[in-house]
mmCIF file of C-alpha atoms in Angstrom:
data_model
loop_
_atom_site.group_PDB
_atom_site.id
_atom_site.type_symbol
_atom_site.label_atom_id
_atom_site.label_comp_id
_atom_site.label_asym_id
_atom_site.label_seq_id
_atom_site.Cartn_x
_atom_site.Cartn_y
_atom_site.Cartn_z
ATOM 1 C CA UNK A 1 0.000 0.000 0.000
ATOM 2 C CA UNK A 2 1.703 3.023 -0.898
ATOM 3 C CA UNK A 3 2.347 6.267 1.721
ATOM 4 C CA UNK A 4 -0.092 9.287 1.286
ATOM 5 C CA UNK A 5 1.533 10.631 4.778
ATOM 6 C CA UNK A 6 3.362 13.422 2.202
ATOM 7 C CA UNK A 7 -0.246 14.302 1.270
ATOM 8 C CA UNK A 8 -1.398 15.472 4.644
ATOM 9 C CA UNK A 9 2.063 17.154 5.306
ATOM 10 C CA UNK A 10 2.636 19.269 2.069
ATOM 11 C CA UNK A 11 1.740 22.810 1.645
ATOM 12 C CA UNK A 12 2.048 23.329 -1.981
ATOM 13 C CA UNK A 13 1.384 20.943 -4.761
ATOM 14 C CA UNK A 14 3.150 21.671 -7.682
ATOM 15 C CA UNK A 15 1.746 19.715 -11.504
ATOM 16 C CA UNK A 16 3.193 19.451 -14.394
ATOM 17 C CA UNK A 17 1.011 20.383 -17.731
ATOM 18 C CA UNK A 18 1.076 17.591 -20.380
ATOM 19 C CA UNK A 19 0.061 14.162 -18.871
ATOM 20 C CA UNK A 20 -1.003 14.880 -15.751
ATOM 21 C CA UNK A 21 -3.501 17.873 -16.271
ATOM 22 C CA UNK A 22 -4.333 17.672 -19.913
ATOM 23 C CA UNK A 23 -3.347 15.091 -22.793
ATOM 24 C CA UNK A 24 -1.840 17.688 -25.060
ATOM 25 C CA UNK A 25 1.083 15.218 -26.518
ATOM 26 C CA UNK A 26 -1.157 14.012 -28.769
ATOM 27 C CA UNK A 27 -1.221 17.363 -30.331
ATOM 28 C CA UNK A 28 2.632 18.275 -29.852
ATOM 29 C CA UNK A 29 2.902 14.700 -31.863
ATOM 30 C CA UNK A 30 0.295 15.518 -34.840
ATOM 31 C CA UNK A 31 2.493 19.035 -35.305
ATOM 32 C CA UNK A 32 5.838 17.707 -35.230
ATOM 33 C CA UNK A 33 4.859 14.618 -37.365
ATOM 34 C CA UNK A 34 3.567 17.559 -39.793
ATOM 35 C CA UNK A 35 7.013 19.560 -39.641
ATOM 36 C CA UNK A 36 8.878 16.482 -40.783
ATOM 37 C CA UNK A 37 7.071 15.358 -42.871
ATOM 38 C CA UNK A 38 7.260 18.736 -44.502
ATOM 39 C CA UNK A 39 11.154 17.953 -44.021
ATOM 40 C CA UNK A 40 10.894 14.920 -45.804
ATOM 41 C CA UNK A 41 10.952 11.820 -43.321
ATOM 42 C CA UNK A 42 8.561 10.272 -40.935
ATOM 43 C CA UNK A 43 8.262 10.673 -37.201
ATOM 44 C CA UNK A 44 7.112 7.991 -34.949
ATOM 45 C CA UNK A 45 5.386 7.917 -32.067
ATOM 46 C CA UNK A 46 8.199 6.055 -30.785
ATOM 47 C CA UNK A 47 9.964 8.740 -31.664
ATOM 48 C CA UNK A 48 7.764 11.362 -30.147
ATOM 49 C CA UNK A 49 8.737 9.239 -26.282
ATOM 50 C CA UNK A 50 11.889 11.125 -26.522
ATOM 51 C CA UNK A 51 10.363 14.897 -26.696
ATOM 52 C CA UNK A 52 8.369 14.498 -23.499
ATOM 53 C CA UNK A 53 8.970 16.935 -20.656
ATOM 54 C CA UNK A 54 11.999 18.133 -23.087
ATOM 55 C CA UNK A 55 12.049 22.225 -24.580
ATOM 56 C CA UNK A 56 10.669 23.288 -27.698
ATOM 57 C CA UNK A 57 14.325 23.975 -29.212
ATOM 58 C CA UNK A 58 15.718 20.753 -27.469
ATOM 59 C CA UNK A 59 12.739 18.593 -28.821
ATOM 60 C CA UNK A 60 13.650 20.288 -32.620
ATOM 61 C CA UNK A 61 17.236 19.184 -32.338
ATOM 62 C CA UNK A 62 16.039 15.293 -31.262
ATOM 63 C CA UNK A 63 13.845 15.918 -34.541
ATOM 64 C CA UNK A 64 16.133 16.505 -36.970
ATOM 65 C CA UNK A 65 18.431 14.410 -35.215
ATOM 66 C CA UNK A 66 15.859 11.552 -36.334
ATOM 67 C CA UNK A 67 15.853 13.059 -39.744
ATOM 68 C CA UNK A 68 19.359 13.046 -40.330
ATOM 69 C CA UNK A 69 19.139 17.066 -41.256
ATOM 70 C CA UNK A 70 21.213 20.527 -39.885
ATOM 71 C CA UNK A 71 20.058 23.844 -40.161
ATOM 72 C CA UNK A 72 21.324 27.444 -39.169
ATOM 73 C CA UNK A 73 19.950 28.773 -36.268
ATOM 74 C CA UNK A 74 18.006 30.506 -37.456
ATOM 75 C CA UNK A 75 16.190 28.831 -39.969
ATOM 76 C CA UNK A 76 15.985 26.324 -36.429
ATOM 77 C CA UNK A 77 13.865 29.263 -34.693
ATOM 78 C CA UNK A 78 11.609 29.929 -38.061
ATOM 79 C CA UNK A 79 11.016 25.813 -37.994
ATOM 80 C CA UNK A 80 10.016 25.714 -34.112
ATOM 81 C CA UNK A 81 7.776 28.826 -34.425
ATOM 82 C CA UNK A 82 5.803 26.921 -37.184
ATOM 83 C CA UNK A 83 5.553 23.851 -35.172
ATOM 84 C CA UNK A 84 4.291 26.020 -32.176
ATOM 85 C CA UNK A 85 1.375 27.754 -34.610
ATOM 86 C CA UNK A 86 0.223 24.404 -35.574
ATOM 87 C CA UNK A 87 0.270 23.354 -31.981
ATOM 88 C CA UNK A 88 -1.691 25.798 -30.927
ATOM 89 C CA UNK A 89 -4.328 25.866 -34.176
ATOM 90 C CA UNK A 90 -5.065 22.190 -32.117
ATOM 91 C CA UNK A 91 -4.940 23.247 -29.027
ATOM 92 C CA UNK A 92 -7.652 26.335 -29.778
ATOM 93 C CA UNK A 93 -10.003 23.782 -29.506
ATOM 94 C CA UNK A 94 -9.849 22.327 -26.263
ATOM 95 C CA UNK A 95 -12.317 22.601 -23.957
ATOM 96 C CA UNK A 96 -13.067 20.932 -19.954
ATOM 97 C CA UNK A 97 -14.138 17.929 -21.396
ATOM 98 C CA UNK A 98 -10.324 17.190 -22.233
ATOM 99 C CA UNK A 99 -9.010 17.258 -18.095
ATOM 100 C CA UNK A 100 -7.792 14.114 -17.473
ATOM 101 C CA UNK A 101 -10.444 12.177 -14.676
ATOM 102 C CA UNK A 102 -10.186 13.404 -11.107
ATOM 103 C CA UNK A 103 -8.177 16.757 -12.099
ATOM 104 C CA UNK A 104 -11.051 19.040 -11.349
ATOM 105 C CA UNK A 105 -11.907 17.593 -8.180
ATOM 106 C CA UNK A 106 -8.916 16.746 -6.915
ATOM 107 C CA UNK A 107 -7.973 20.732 -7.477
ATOM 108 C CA UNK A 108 -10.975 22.083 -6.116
ATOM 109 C CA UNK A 109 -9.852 20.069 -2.801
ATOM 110 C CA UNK A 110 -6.839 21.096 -2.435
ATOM 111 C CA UNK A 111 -8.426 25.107 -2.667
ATOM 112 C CA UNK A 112 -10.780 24.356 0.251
ATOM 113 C CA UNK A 113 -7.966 22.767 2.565
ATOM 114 C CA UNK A 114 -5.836 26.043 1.756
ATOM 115 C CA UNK A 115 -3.066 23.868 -0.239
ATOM 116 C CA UNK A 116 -1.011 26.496 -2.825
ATOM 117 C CA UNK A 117 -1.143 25.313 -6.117
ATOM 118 C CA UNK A 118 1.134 25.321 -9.037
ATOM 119 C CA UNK A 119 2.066 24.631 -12.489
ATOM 120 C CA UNK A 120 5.315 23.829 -13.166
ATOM 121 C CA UNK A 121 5.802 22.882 -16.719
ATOM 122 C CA UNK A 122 8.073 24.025 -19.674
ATOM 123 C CA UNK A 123 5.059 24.547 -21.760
ATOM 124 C CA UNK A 124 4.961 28.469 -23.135
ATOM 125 C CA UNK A 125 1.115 28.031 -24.292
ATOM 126 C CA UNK A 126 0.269 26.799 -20.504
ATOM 127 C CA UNK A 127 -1.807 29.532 -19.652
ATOM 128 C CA UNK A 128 -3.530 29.733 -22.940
ATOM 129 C CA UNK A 129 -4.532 25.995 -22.097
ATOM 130 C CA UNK A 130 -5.061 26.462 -18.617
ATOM 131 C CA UNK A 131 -7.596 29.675 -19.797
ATOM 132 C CA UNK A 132 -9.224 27.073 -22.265
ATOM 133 C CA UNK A 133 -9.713 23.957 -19.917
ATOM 134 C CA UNK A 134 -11.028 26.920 -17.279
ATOM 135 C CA UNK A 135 -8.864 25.852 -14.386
ATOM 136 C CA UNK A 136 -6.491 28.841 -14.675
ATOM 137 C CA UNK A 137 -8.442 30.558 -11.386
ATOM 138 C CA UNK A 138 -7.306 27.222 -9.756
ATOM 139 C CA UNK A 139 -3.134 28.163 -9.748
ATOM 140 C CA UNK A 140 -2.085 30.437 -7.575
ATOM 141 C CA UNK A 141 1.406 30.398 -9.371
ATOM 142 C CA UNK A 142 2.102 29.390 -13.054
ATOM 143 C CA UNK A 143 5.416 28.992 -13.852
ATOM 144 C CA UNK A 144 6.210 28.144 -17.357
ATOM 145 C CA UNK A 145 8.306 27.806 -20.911
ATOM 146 C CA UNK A 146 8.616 31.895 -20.569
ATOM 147 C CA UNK A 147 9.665 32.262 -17.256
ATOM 148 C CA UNK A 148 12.991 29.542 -17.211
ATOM 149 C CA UNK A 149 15.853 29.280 -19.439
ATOM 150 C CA UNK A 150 16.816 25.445 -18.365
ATOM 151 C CA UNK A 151 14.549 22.114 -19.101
ATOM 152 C CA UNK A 152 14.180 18.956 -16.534
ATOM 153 C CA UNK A 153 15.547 18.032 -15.345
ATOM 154 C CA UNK A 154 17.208 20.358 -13.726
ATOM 155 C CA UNK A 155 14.994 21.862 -11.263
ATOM 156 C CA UNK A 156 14.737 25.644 -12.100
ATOM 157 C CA UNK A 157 11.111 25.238 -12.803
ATOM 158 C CA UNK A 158 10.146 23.862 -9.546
ATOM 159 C CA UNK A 159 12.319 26.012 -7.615
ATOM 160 C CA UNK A 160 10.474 28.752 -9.000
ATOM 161 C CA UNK A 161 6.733 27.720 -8.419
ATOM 162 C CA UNK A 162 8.076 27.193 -4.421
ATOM 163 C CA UNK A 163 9.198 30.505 -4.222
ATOM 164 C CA UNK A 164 5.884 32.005 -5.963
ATOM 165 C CA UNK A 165 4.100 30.389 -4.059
ATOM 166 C CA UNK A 166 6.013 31.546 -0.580
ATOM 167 C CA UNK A 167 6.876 28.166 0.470
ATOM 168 C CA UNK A 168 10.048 26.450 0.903
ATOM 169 C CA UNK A 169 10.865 22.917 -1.753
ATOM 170 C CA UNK A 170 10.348 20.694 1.247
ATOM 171 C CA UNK A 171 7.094 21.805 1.786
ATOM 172 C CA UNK A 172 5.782 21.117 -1.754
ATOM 173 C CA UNK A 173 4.693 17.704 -3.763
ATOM 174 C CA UNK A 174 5.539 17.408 -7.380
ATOM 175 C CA UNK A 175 3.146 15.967 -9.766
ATOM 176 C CA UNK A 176 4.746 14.638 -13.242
ATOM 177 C CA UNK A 177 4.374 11.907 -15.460
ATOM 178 C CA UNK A 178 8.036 12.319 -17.085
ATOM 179 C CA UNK A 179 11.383 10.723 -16.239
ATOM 180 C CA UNK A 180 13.052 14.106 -16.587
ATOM 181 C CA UNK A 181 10.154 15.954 -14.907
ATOM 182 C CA UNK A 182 10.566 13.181 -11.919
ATOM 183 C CA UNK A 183 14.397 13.989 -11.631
ATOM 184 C CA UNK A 184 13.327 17.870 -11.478
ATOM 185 C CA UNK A 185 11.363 17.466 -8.822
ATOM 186 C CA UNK A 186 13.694 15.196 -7.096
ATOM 187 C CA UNK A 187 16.407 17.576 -7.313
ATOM 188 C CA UNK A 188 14.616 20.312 -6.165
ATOM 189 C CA UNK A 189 14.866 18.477 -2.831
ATOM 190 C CA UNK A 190 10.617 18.032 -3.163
ATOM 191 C CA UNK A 191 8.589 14.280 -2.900
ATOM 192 C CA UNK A 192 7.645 13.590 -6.015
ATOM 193 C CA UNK A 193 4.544 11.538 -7.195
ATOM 194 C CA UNK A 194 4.482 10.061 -10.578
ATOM 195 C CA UNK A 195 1.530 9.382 -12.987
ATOM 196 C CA UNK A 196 1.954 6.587 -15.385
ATOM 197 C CA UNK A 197 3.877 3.705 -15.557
ATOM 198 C CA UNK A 198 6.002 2.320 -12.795
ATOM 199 C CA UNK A 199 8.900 1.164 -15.234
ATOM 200 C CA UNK A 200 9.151 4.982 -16.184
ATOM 201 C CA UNK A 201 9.073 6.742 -13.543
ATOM 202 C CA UNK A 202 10.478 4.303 -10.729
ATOM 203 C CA UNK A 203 12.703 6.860 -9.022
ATOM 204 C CA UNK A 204 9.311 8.702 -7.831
ATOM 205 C CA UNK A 205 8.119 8.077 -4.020
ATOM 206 C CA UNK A 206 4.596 7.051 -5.194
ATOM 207 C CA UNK A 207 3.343 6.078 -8.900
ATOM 208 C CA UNK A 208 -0.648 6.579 -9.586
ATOM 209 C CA UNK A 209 -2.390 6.114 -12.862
ATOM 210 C CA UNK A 210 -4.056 9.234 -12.483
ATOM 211 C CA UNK A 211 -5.317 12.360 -10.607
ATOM 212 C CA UNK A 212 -8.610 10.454 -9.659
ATOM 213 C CA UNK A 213 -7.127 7.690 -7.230
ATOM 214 C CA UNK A 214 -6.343 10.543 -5.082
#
């Protein structure tokens, strides 16, 4: 039986964006399978494991990496600003319907028992989807793909979303369903509980399917 105790000790619960708020891969996956294939050469959703929880720039490089293709910098920057305008032409559409189960509920607890609660995600559209999904009044700190210049796993991002939200790491959960976002939080000297797969994220102090077993 796994420990909750870090539930009823933490002050500030910190989540992660893709995967454990929203499912938004699938649409990070449908616009960089349309960049290279624009490029020329297919990309898998096997090859699409190795973007997640990684920057925008970082996750072009792995890309072209795949493809077998170099570019100037900046014809780099032109290529991820297209990918992001196609991401977000999918993302326009969300709506609440697309929370993942429990997410709702599970923040609206949290809120009542005075927990501070923050996203932590390298995601530069997350409060454009936070806005759509209507959870953005939920966050009392969003810290995001604008406001730190290193990806998990180093812990920058998490660091941050303690301070804004006046607390110190020790005091805070992290919620992630990434390997790099699990060594993040890890790092940042917070528990850390992981949703997915076991085999992935083993190095977390609990693993949950999902939002809603909580």
């Amino acid at each position: 039986m796994p420990d909750y105790s870090m539930l009823k000790q933490m002050k500030g619960a910190i989540f992660d964006l893709d995967g454990v708020i929203v499912d938004t891969a699938k649409y990070h996956y449908l616009a960089w399978r349309s960049l290279a294939s624009e490029l020329g050469f297919d990309f898998t959703e096997a090859d699409n494991e190795r973007l997640k929880g990684v920057s925008r720039m970082r996750s072009l490089d792995i890309l072209l990496e795949i493809g077998g293709l170099e570019f100037t910098e900046a014809e780099k920057l032109a290529m991820a600003d297209k990918k992001n305008r196609l991401y977000v032409e999918y993302i326009s559409r969300l709506g609440e319907s697309e929370l993942l189960p429990g997410v709702s509920s599970y923040l609206n607890r949290l809120r009542d028992n005075g927990i501070g609660i923050a996203l932590g995600s390298a995601s530069k559209n997350a409060l454009f989807i936070l806005d759509k999904l209507n959870i953005a009044g939920l966050f009392d700190a969003v810290v995001d793909g604008n406001k730190v210049s290193r990806a998990k796993p180093d812990p920058e991002v998490f660091l941050i979303a303690s301070q804004e939200l006046g607390l110190q790491p020790g005091e805070c959960v992290v919620f992630e369903d990434a390997e790099a976002g699990v060594a993040a939080g890890k790092a940042a000297g917070m528990q850390v509980i992981g949703i997915g797969r076991p085999e992935v994220l083993g190095e977390a102090d609990i693993v949950i399917s999902g939002l809603h077993e909580l």
